[in-house]
mmCIF file of C-alpha atoms in Angstrom:
data_model
loop_
_atom_site.group_PDB
_atom_site.id
_atom_site.type_symbol
_atom_site.label_atom_id
_atom_site.label_comp_id
_atom_site.label_asym_id
_atom_site.label_seq_id
_atom_site.Cartn_x
_atom_site.Cartn_y
_atom_site.Cartn_z
ATOM 1 C CA UNK A 1 90.343 -55.958 57.727
ATOM 2 C CA UNK A 2 87.427 -56.434 55.281
ATOM 3 C CA UNK A 3 88.272 -58.292 52.084
ATOM 4 C CA UNK A 4 87.829 -55.212 50.078
ATOM 5 C CA UNK A 5 90.270 -53.336 52.168
ATOM 6 C CA UNK A 6 92.803 -56.023 51.444
ATOM 7 C CA UNK A 7 92.119 -55.857 47.784
ATOM 8 C CA UNK A 8 92.544 -52.475 47.747
ATOM 9 C CA UNK A 9 95.749 -52.863 49.621
ATOM 10 C CA UNK A 10 97.469 -55.702 47.581
ATOM 11 C CA UNK A 11 96.254 -53.783 44.309
ATOM 12 C CA UNK A 12 98.395 -50.706 45.133
ATOM 13 C CA UNK A 13 101.406 -52.802 46.230
ATOM 14 C CA UNK A 14 101.289 -54.967 43.145
ATOM 15 C CA UNK A 15 101.009 -51.682 40.963
ATOM 16 C CA UNK A 16 104.057 -49.999 43.041
ATOM 17 C CA UNK A 17 106.048 -53.040 42.566
ATOM 18 C CA UNK A 18 105.513 -52.941 38.869
ATOM 19 C CA UNK A 19 106.596 -49.594 38.760
ATOM 20 C CA UNK A 20 109.777 -50.361 40.853
ATOM 21 C CA UNK A 21 110.346 -52.978 38.295
ATOM 22 C CA UNK A 22 109.302 -51.086 35.006
ATOM 23 C CA UNK A 23 106.756 -53.322 34.289
ATOM 24 C CA UNK A 24 103.226 -53.398 32.586
ATOM 25 C CA UNK A 25 100.893 -55.759 33.383
ATOM 26 C CA UNK A 26 97.850 -57.412 31.473
ATOM 27 C CA UNK A 27 94.949 -59.364 33.009
ATOM 28 C CA UNK A 28 92.826 -62.563 31.333
ATOM 29 C CA UNK A 29 89.948 -63.380 33.536
ATOM 30 C CA UNK A 30 87.068 -65.648 32.797
ATOM 31 C CA UNK A 31 85.190 -66.406 36.279
ATOM 32 C CA UNK A 32 86.180 -63.047 37.652
ATOM 33 C CA UNK A 33 84.685 -61.517 34.391
ATOM 34 C CA UNK A 34 87.056 -58.245 34.607
ATOM 35 C CA UNK A 35 86.983 -57.742 38.401
ATOM 36 C CA UNK A 36 91.133 -58.110 38.725
ATOM 37 C CA UNK A 37 91.607 -55.253 36.493
ATOM 38 C CA UNK A 38 88.675 -53.456 38.012
ATOM 39 C CA UNK A 39 90.587 -53.550 40.882
ATOM 40 C CA UNK A 40 93.905 -52.595 39.738
ATOM 41 C CA UNK A 41 92.027 -49.794 37.608
ATOM 42 C CA UNK A 42 90.498 -48.376 40.923
ATOM 43 C CA UNK A 43 93.874 -46.928 42.140
ATOM 44 C CA UNK A 44 94.574 -43.760 40.731
ATOM 45 C CA UNK A 45 97.795 -43.436 38.326
ATOM 46 C CA UNK A 46 97.384 -47.078 37.458
ATOM 47 C CA UNK A 47 97.442 -46.464 33.966
ATOM 48 C CA UNK A 48 101.189 -45.989 33.609
ATOM 49 C CA UNK A 49 100.966 -50.083 34.731
ATOM 50 C CA UNK A 50 97.804 -51.481 33.365
ATOM 51 C CA UNK A 51 97.997 -51.961 30.110
ATOM 52 C CA UNK A 52 94.716 -54.033 29.383
ATOM 53 C CA UNK A 53 92.326 -56.658 30.476
ATOM 54 C CA UNK A 54 90.899 -59.635 28.789
ATOM 55 C CA UNK A 55 87.706 -60.861 29.948
ATOM 56 C CA UNK A 56 87.251 -64.331 28.142
ATOM 57 C CA UNK A 57 84.216 -66.089 29.981
ATOM 58 C CA UNK A 58 83.138 -68.276 26.977
ATOM 59 C CA UNK A 59 85.756 -71.122 25.418
ATOM 60 C CA UNK A 60 85.412 -69.329 22.393
ATOM 61 C CA UNK A 61 86.721 -66.099 23.538
ATOM 62 C CA UNK A 62 89.447 -67.718 25.432
ATOM 63 C CA UNK A 63 90.604 -69.582 22.096
ATOM 64 C CA UNK A 64 90.345 -66.114 19.991
ATOM 65 C CA UNK A 65 91.563 -63.624 21.924
ATOM 66 C CA UNK A 66 94.202 -65.667 24.059
ATOM 67 C CA UNK A 67 95.228 -68.800 21.283
ATOM 68 C CA UNK A 68 94.059 -71.025 23.981
ATOM 69 C CA UNK A 69 93.978 -74.290 21.677
ATOM 70 C CA UNK A 70 90.733 -75.920 21.424
ATOM 71 C CA UNK A 71 92.132 -79.189 22.047
ATOM 72 C CA UNK A 72 93.339 -78.289 25.127
ATOM 73 C CA UNK A 73 90.074 -77.337 26.444
ATOM 74 C CA UNK A 74 88.246 -80.369 25.190
ATOM 75 C CA UNK A 75 91.113 -82.622 27.040
ATOM 76 C CA UNK A 76 91.748 -80.889 30.465
ATOM 77 C CA UNK A 77 88.394 -78.525 30.596
ATOM 78 C CA UNK A 78 88.466 -74.845 30.675
ATOM 79 C CA UNK A 79 88.989 -74.938 34.184
ATOM 80 C CA UNK A 80 92.465 -76.370 34.613
ATOM 81 C CA UNK A 81 96.315 -75.657 34.874
ATOM 82 C CA UNK A 82 96.974 -75.902 31.218
ATOM 83 C CA UNK A 83 94.306 -73.547 30.258
ATOM 84 C CA UNK A 84 95.273 -70.948 32.890
ATOM 85 C CA UNK A 85 98.940 -71.150 32.097
ATOM 86 C CA UNK A 86 97.774 -70.893 28.370
ATOM 87 C CA UNK A 87 95.430 -67.865 29.246
ATOM 88 C CA UNK A 88 98.611 -66.043 30.883
ATOM 89 C CA UNK A 89 101.056 -66.661 28.163
ATOM 90 C CA UNK A 90 98.004 -65.156 25.519
ATOM 91 C CA UNK A 91 97.321 -62.374 27.385
ATOM 92 C CA UNK A 92 101.416 -61.608 27.208
ATOM 93 C CA UNK A 93 101.379 -62.447 23.610
ATOM 94 C CA UNK A 94 98.611 -59.961 22.541
ATOM 95 C CA UNK A 95 99.509 -57.192 24.983
ATOM 96 C CA UNK A 96 102.279 -54.660 25.597
ATOM 97 C CA UNK A 97 102.660 -56.515 29.076
ATOM 98 C CA UNK A 98 105.559 -58.318 30.285
ATOM 99 C CA UNK A 99 103.749 -59.397 33.379
ATOM 100 C CA UNK A 100 100.177 -61.102 33.126
ATOM 101 C CA UNK A 101 97.640 -62.795 35.344
ATOM 102 C CA UNK A 102 95.035 -65.274 34.563
ATOM 103 C CA UNK A 103 91.903 -66.845 36.157
ATOM 104 C CA UNK A 104 89.646 -70.003 35.274
ATOM 105 C CA UNK A 105 87.289 -71.320 37.772
ATOM 106 C CA UNK A 106 83.592 -72.380 38.698
ATOM 107 C CA UNK A 107 82.087 -69.592 40.528
ATOM 108 C CA UNK A 108 78.911 -71.153 41.156
ATOM 109 C CA UNK A 109 76.438 -71.793 41.995
ATOM 110 C CA UNK A 110 75.897 -74.400 39.160
ATOM 111 C CA UNK A 111 78.500 -75.795 36.883
ATOM 112 C CA UNK A 112 80.780 -77.990 39.696
ATOM 113 C CA UNK A 113 81.094 -81.466 39.111
ATOM 114 C CA UNK A 114 82.841 -84.007 41.868
ATOM 115 C CA UNK A 115 86.088 -83.391 39.998
ATOM 116 C CA UNK A 116 85.819 -79.703 39.918
ATOM 117 C CA UNK A 117 83.193 -78.405 42.566
ATOM 118 C CA UNK A 118 81.773 -74.788 42.961
ATOM 119 C CA UNK A 119 84.780 -73.004 44.154
ATOM 120 C CA UNK A 120 87.626 -74.674 42.089
ATOM 121 C CA UNK A 121 89.895 -72.036 40.606
ATOM 122 C CA UNK A 122 93.201 -71.859 38.959
ATOM 123 C CA UNK A 123 95.512 -68.716 38.774
ATOM 124 C CA UNK A 124 98.061 -68.524 36.091
ATOM 125 C CA UNK A 125 101.119 -66.084 35.711
ATOM 126 C CA UNK A 126 103.540 -65.238 33.312
ATOM 127 C CA UNK A 127 106.564 -62.918 33.143
ATOM 128 C CA UNK A 128 108.760 -62.068 30.458
ATOM 129 C CA UNK A 129 112.006 -64.062 30.352
ATOM 130 C CA UNK A 130 110.487 -66.457 32.959
ATOM 131 C CA UNK A 131 108.671 -69.709 33.313
ATOM 132 C CA UNK A 132 104.859 -69.215 33.641
ATOM 133 C CA UNK A 133 103.371 -70.500 37.147
ATOM 134 C CA UNK A 134 100.064 -71.361 38.406
ATOM 135 C CA UNK A 135 98.389 -72.481 41.358
ATOM 136 C CA UNK A 136 94.861 -74.142 42.526
ATOM 137 C CA UNK A 137 92.499 -72.960 45.149
ATOM 138 C CA UNK A 138 89.445 -74.470 46.411
ATOM 139 C CA UNK A 139 87.244 -71.313 47.812
ATOM 140 C CA UNK A 140 84.060 -71.775 49.886
ATOM 141 C CA UNK A 141 81.131 -69.501 49.917
ATOM 142 C CA UNK A 142 78.631 -68.091 47.380
ATOM 143 C CA UNK A 143 79.064 -66.729 44.096
ATOM 144 C CA UNK A 144 80.319 -63.336 44.805
ATOM 145 C CA UNK A 145 82.390 -64.470 47.867
ATOM 146 C CA UNK A 146 84.305 -67.170 45.443
ATOM 147 C CA UNK A 147 85.067 -64.363 43.042
ATOM 148 C CA UNK A 148 86.113 -61.780 45.644
ATOM 149 C CA UNK A 149 88.499 -64.461 46.809
ATOM 150 C CA UNK A 150 89.764 -65.018 43.460
ATOM 151 C CA UNK A 151 90.677 -61.384 43.019
ATOM 152 C CA UNK A 152 92.429 -61.368 46.592
ATOM 153 C CA UNK A 153 94.407 -64.747 45.569
ATOM 154 C CA UNK A 154 95.000 -63.234 42.080
ATOM 155 C CA UNK A 155 96.762 -60.087 43.904
ATOM 156 C CA UNK A 156 98.703 -62.159 45.986
ATOM 157 C CA UNK A 157 100.348 -64.501 43.700
ATOM 158 C CA UNK A 158 101.202 -61.626 41.545
ATOM 159 C CA UNK A 159 102.631 -59.462 44.623
ATOM 160 C CA UNK A 160 104.594 -62.603 45.642
ATOM 161 C CA UNK A 161 105.613 -63.339 42.137
ATOM 162 C CA UNK A 162 107.426 -59.629 42.019
ATOM 163 C CA UNK A 163 108.774 -59.835 45.449
#
């Protein structure tokens, strides 16, 4: 099965699980630039589950739209677990959603360092009345491939959180 088909299947499953649990979802995306929200809204009828998506590519956008503290970005870097967690929490605070997912990473081809090479991605998820979780990933491939793998991982993370 192709990654595109898998993403479509995962998006459908996440939407169905949200319906079953009466949850609305919001996304907070940096390196994917809205692809997660796009995958969810590609599914007909998603409007009953998807509340909104934040594309916060710049550090200023992360701060202004999601309330991520500038000091946190300075201390840990925009691509970090604390920032992914804050993005997920901010998406919940500034939306009507009870479930959020956030992604921040280095899709390349530039921007990587020895500590955070291209393909480094952090995904966070916040669920109302529960703790915020995050996972870190190292994806291989070109920019498009890293972004697609990130969408797949984010939807998988959401699905597993809901099961």
